[in-house]
Short mmCIF file of C-alpha atoms and ligand atoms in Angstrom, two decimals:
data_model
loop_
_atom_site.label_atom_id
_atom_site.label_comp_id
_atom_site.label_asym_id
_atom_site.label_seq_id
_atom_site.Cartn_x
_atom_site.Cartn_y
_atom_site.Cartn_z
CA UNK A 1 0.00 0.00 0.00
CA UNK A 2 1.40 3.41 -0.85
CA UNK A 3 1.45 6.20 1.69
CA UNK A 4 -0.49 9.45 1.16
CA UNK A 5 2.78 11.21 0.34
CA UNK A 6 3.60 8.65 -2.35
CA UNK A 7 0.12 8.82 -3.81
CA UNK A 8 0.28 12.57 -4.04
CA UNK A 9 3.88 12.71 -5.16
CA UNK A 10 2.43 11.26 -8.33
CA UNK A 11 0.86 14.70 -8.89
CA UNK A 12 4.33 15.90 -9.85
CA UNK A 13 3.44 19.55 -9.18
CA UNK A 14 4.39 21.65 -6.17
CA UNK A 15 3.74 20.29 -2.66
CA UNK A 16 1.66 23.39 -1.93
CA UNK A 17 0.55 26.38 -3.93
CA UNK A 18 -1.30 29.62 -3.34
CA UNK A 19 -2.72 32.16 -5.75
CA UNK A 20 -3.95 35.57 -4.66
CA UNK A 21 -3.86 34.37 -1.06
CA UNK A 22 -5.30 37.15 1.06
CA UNK A 23 -5.99 37.06 4.77
CA UNK A 24 -7.49 39.95 6.71
CA UNK A 25 -8.24 39.94 10.41
CA UNK A 26 -11.15 42.06 11.62
CA UNK A 27 -13.18 44.29 9.34
CA UNK A 28 -13.74 47.92 8.43
CA UNK A 29 -11.25 50.53 9.61
CA UNK A 30 -9.55 48.22 12.10
CA UNK A 31 -8.97 45.41 9.58
CA UNK A 32 -5.39 44.11 9.42
CA UNK A 33 -4.26 42.64 6.09
CA UNK A 34 -1.91 39.86 7.20
CA UNK A 35 -1.44 38.47 3.66
CA UNK A 36 -1.89 40.59 0.58
CA UNK A 37 -2.57 38.56 -2.58
CA UNK A 38 0.36 36.16 -2.17
CA UNK A 39 1.31 33.83 -5.02
CA UNK A 40 3.66 31.05 -3.98
CA UNK A 41 4.73 27.56 -5.04
CA UNK A 42 6.35 25.26 -2.46
CA UNK A 43 8.65 22.93 -4.41
CA UNK A 44 8.32 19.23 -3.63
CA UNK A 45 11.34 17.54 -2.02
CA UNK A 46 12.95 20.86 -1.12
CA UNK A 47 13.58 22.77 2.08
CA UNK A 48 12.02 26.24 2.02
CA UNK A 49 12.56 28.84 4.73
CA UNK A 50 10.23 31.79 5.30
CA UNK A 51 11.72 34.91 6.85
CA UNK A 52 10.57 38.43 7.54
CA UNK A 53 10.07 40.92 10.34
CA UNK A 54 7.67 40.20 13.18
CA UNK A 55 4.11 40.77 11.95
CA UNK A 56 5.02 40.33 8.27
CA UNK A 57 2.63 37.38 7.89
CA UNK A 58 4.91 34.35 8.20
CA UNK A 59 2.73 32.40 10.63
CA UNK A 60 -0.43 33.36 8.78
CA UNK A 61 1.08 32.14 5.50
CA UNK A 62 2.03 28.85 7.09
CA UNK A 63 -1.38 28.40 8.72
CA UNK A 64 -3.22 29.16 5.48
CA UNK A 65 -1.01 26.80 3.42
CA UNK A 66 -1.51 24.06 6.02
CA UNK A 67 -5.27 24.49 6.13
CA UNK A 68 -5.15 25.53 9.79
CA UNK A 69 -6.75 28.86 9.01
CA UNK A 70 -9.35 30.05 6.51
CA UNK A 71 -8.46 32.59 3.83
CA UNK A 72 -10.26 35.86 3.05
CA UNK A 73 -9.64 35.55 -0.70
CA UNK A 74 -7.56 33.52 -3.13
CA UNK A 75 -6.95 29.80 -3.52
CA UNK A 76 -4.65 27.28 -1.83
CA UNK A 77 -3.71 23.78 -2.97
CA UNK A 78 -2.02 21.03 -1.01
CA UNK A 79 -0.49 18.82 -3.66
CA UNK A 80 -3.18 18.50 -6.30
CA UNK A 81 -6.06 19.16 -3.90
CA UNK A 82 -7.57 22.60 -3.56
CA UNK A 83 -8.14 23.12 0.16
CA UNK A 84 -9.92 26.46 -0.05
CA UNK A 85 -13.58 25.61 0.05
CA UNK A 86 -13.14 22.22 1.76
CA UNK A 87 -15.41 21.52 4.69
CA UNK A 88 -13.83 21.37 8.15
CA UNK A 89 -14.09 17.59 8.35
CA UNK A 90 -12.39 17.02 4.99
CA UNK A 91 -9.75 19.55 5.92
CA UNK A 92 -9.05 17.84 9.25
CA UNK A 93 -8.58 14.51 7.50
CA UNK A 94 -6.36 16.00 4.83
CA UNK A 95 -4.17 17.73 7.44
CA UNK A 96 -3.94 14.55 9.46
CA UNK A 97 -2.95 12.39 6.49
CA UNK A 98 -0.78 14.75 4.50
CA UNK A 99 0.78 17.38 6.75
CA UNK A 100 3.24 17.18 9.64
CA UNK A 101 3.86 20.00 12.10
CA UNK A 102 6.82 20.97 14.27
CA UNK A 103 6.25 23.87 16.66
CA UNK A 104 8.61 26.05 18.67
CA UNK A 105 7.12 24.67 21.88
CA UNK A 106 7.44 20.94 21.00
CA UNK A 107 3.77 20.27 21.98
CA UNK A 108 4.40 16.77 23.29
CA UNK A 109 1.91 15.02 25.58
CA UNK A 110 3.67 14.86 29.00
CA UNK A 111 2.04 11.61 30.14
CA UNK A 112 3.03 9.66 27.01
CA UNK A 113 6.44 8.15 26.28
CA UNK A 114 8.48 9.37 23.33
CA UNK A 115 7.38 6.31 21.32
CA UNK A 116 3.71 6.96 22.13
CA UNK A 117 4.05 10.63 21.25
CA UNK A 118 5.64 9.76 17.91
CA UNK A 119 2.80 7.47 16.82
CA UNK A 120 -0.04 9.46 18.44
CA UNK A 121 -1.29 11.15 15.23
CA UNK A 122 -1.30 7.77 13.45
CA UNK A 123 -3.09 6.14 16.39
CA UNK A 124 -5.74 8.86 16.36
CA UNK A 125 -6.17 8.38 12.62
CA UNK A 126 -6.49 4.61 13.14
CA UNK A 127 -3.54 4.07 10.82
CA UNK A 128 -0.89 1.45 11.40
CA UNK A 129 2.62 2.91 11.32
CA UNK A 130 4.88 1.66 8.54
CA UNK A 131 7.35 -0.12 10.86
CA UNK A 132 10.30 0.10 8.49
CA UNK A 133 9.81 3.81 7.89
CA UNK A 134 9.33 4.48 11.59
CA UNK A 135 12.56 2.60 12.39
CA UNK A 136 14.42 4.69 9.88
CA UNK A 137 13.01 7.93 11.28
CA UNK A 138 13.84 6.92 14.87
CA UNK A 139 17.40 5.97 13.95
CA UNK A 140 17.92 9.06 11.80
CA UNK A 141 16.84 11.20 14.74
CA UNK A 142 18.96 9.22 17.21
CA UNK A 143 15.99 8.41 19.44
CA UNK A 144 16.36 4.65 19.72
CA UNK A 145 17.47 4.70 23.38
CA UNK A 146 14.99 7.40 24.39
CA UNK A 147 11.74 5.77 23.25
CA UNK A 148 10.49 4.82 26.71
CA UNK A 149 11.24 8.21 28.27
CA UNK A 150 8.56 10.79 28.96
CA UNK A 151 9.11 14.37 27.71
CA UNK A 152 10.13 15.65 31.19
CA UNK A 153 13.01 13.13 31.15
CA UNK A 154 14.33 14.48 27.85
CA UNK A 155 16.38 17.58 27.02
CA UNK A 156 14.84 20.32 24.88
CA UNK A 157 16.78 19.10 21.87
CA UNK A 158 15.60 15.53 22.40
CA UNK A 159 12.00 16.69 22.84
CA UNK A 160 12.18 18.58 19.55
CA UNK A 161 13.65 15.48 17.90
CA UNK A 162 10.63 13.53 19.16
CA UNK A 163 8.38 16.23 17.69
CA UNK A 164 10.25 15.91 14.36
CA UNK A 165 9.81 12.13 14.44
CA UNK A 166 6.09 12.60 15.15
CA UNK A 167 5.83 14.95 12.15
CA UNK A 168 7.67 12.43 9.95
CA UNK A 169 5.90 9.30 11.21
CA UNK A 170 3.02 9.43 8.76
CA UNK A 171 5.42 10.21 5.90
CA UNK A 172 3.48 13.36 5.15
CA UNK A 173 3.43 15.23 1.90
CA UNK A 174 4.63 18.39 3.59
CA UNK A 175 6.15 19.32 6.96
CA UNK A 176 5.60 22.78 8.41
CA UNK A 177 8.05 23.87 11.08
CA UNK A 178 7.32 27.10 12.97
CA UNK A 179 10.49 28.44 14.58
CA UNK A 180 11.59 24.87 15.39
CA UNK A 181 14.87 26.04 16.94
CA UNK A 182 13.37 29.02 18.81
CA UNK A 183 13.47 27.29 22.22
CA UNK A 184 16.74 25.40 21.77
CA UNK A 185 20.35 26.13 22.62
CA UNK A 186 22.51 26.59 19.54
CA UNK A 187 23.90 23.04 19.53
CA UNK A 188 20.48 21.39 19.78
CA UNK A 189 19.17 23.88 17.24
CA UNK A 190 21.89 22.87 14.77
CA UNK A 191 21.06 19.22 15.39
CA UNK A 192 17.35 19.68 14.70
CA UNK A 193 18.14 21.68 11.55
CA UNK A 194 20.44 18.86 10.48
CA UNK A 195 17.54 16.40 10.87
CA UNK A 196 15.15 18.59 8.90
CA UNK A 197 17.81 18.88 6.20
CA UNK A 198 18.23 15.10 6.33
CA UNK A 199 14.47 14.58 6.07
CA UNK A 200 14.64 16.40 2.73
CA UNK A 201 17.93 14.97 1.40
CA UNK A 202 17.72 11.38 2.65
CA UNK A 203 13.99 10.77 3.14
CA UNK A 204 12.66 12.85 0.24
CA UNK A 205 10.37 14.97 2.42
CA UNK A 206 9.27 18.56 1.77
CA UNK A 207 9.85 21.06 4.57
CA UNK A 208 8.65 24.64 5.02
CA UNK A 209 10.21 26.40 8.00
CA UNK A 210 9.42 29.79 9.49
CA UNK A 211 12.49 31.25 11.20
CA UNK A 212 14.05 34.49 12.43
CA UNK A 213 17.53 33.02 12.38
CA UNK A 214 19.69 33.57 9.27
CA UNK A 215 21.82 30.59 10.31
CA UNK A 216 18.74 28.36 10.31
CA UNK A 217 17.49 29.77 6.99
CA UNK A 218 20.93 29.00 5.51
CA UNK A 219 20.15 25.27 5.83
CA UNK A 220 17.24 25.67 3.38
CA UNK A 221 17.34 25.40 -0.41
CA UNK A 222 15.31 28.54 -0.85
CA UNK A 223 14.44 31.47 1.40
CA UNK A 224 11.25 33.48 0.89
CA UNK A 225 11.26 36.96 2.39
CA UNK A 226 7.98 38.42 3.58
CA UNK A 227 7.24 42.04 4.39
CA UNK A 228 3.83 43.51 5.13
CA UNK A 229 1.98 40.44 3.94
CA UNK A 230 3.78 40.14 0.61
CA UNK A 231 6.63 37.98 -0.66
CA UNK A 232 9.13 40.69 -1.51
CA UNK A 233 12.17 38.59 -2.38
CA UNK A 234 13.57 35.09 -2.56
CA UNK A 235 17.05 33.59 -2.44
CA UNK A 236 18.34 30.23 -3.62
CA UNK A 237 21.39 28.58 -2.03
CA UNK A 238 21.42 30.92 0.95
CA UNK A 239 24.25 31.37 3.42
CA UNK A 240 23.85 33.00 6.86
CA UNK A 241 25.84 35.95 5.55
CA UNK A 242 23.84 36.51 2.34
CA UNK A 243 20.54 36.09 4.22
CA UNK A 244 21.61 38.63 6.83
CA UNK A 245 22.67 41.10 4.15
CA UNK A 246 19.37 40.66 2.31
CA UNK A 247 17.39 41.20 5.53
CA UNK A 248 19.30 44.41 6.20
CA UNK A 249 18.70 45.63 2.67
CA UNK A 250 14.98 44.86 2.89
CA UNK A 251 14.85 46.60 6.25
CA UNK A 252 16.49 49.72 4.82
CA UNK A 253 14.09 49.69 1.84
CA UNK A 254 11.12 49.42 4.19
CA UNK A 255 12.53 52.21 6.36
CA UNK A 256 12.62 54.49 3.31
CA UNK A 257 9.09 53.55 2.30
CA UNK A 258 7.45 53.27 5.72
CA UNK A 259 5.77 50.09 6.88
CA UNK A 260 2.54 50.89 5.02
CA UNK A 261 4.34 51.32 1.71
CA UNK A 262 3.89 55.11 1.64
CA UNK A 263 6.96 57.32 1.19
CA UNK A 264 7.93 58.87 4.50
CA UNK A 265 8.45 62.63 4.86
CA UNK A 266 11.85 64.03 5.86
P1 ADP B 301 4.59 36.88 11.75
O1 ADP B 301 4.40 35.41 11.87
O2 ADP B 301 5.43 37.27 10.57
O3 ADP B 301 5.07 37.53 13.00
P2 ADP B 301 1.72 36.96 11.69
O4 ADP B 301 1.32 36.11 10.55
O5 ADP B 301 1.62 36.38 13.05
O6 ADP B 301 3.16 37.54 11.43
O7 ADP B 301 0.83 38.28 11.69
C1 ADP B 301 0.63 39.09 10.53
C2 ADP B 301 -0.28 40.27 10.89
O8 ADP B 301 -1.59 39.78 11.22
C3 ADP B 301 0.18 41.05 12.11
O9 ADP B 301 -0.12 42.42 11.91
C4 ADP B 301 -0.65 40.47 13.23
O10 ADP B 301 -0.84 41.42 14.26
C5 ADP B 301 -1.95 40.14 12.54
N1 ADP B 301 -2.65 38.98 13.14
C6 ADP B 301 -2.20 37.71 13.20
N2 ADP B 301 -3.09 36.90 13.81
C7 ADP B 301 -4.14 37.70 14.15
C8 ADP B 301 -5.40 37.48 14.81
N3 ADP B 301 -5.74 36.25 15.22
N4 ADP B 301 -6.20 38.53 14.99
C9 ADP B 301 -5.86 39.77 14.56
N5 ADP B 301 -4.71 40.04 13.93
C10 ADP B 301 -3.85 39.04 13.72
#
């Protein structure tokens, strides 16, 4: 039996796609446009980082692409399936089967062991884990001797590795990571980034990661830069240095224009 990721890899197109993606919070004069007609293709089997100042729309973009949030206008596809317009139940199933999440705060269940946490989404879905795949994920993440430990008995880095294994367990079509290194010391952060990189290179997964850290973004194949709800730039083969320079340049450009895009006086 093929996994959902394999079935949908047959689509050949991008792992996710948005056209005219617009998200506004509130209405009338107090409305905030978090995403302003964004067009984006997330390449399959690649590692994409999303960067931008606080409030630029990174989390909103991720939530809309993952079907965690509704859109105000525009269309979003996950693989070949348009998710805008799906009913909540269909969306829940699609997320469960085809998307993995890694959050800054690990989000592990404290009363479950690492092994139980890893297979929890599959258990909830009533799906049997692919034992061979799971073994590979556990070994890749170096969790073999930690499987019976509960989260409180693990370091932050180990907990995030468990969260990565949980995201990978269903062999999803797409993994979204929201500041996955935000709560980790630099060594554990590098380790987790190495595993996300490995998930792409060795396991053929697709990863989208929101980050503030140029060093983390440098592990990606492509960096998308957001400002004021728009993708304003992108960079292939990033390094920490080139990402930092680009951020500074974008910051200066925004300073000249003002955050709302209007030219500032003086
Ligand atoms: P980032 O992840 O880049 O920090 P967000 O996507 O969280 O940016 O936010 C983009 C904009 O949308 C910000 O101006 C933020 O204040 C606003 N926003 C986000 N979520 C909500 C919400 N639930 N209600 C109202 N405004 C929101």
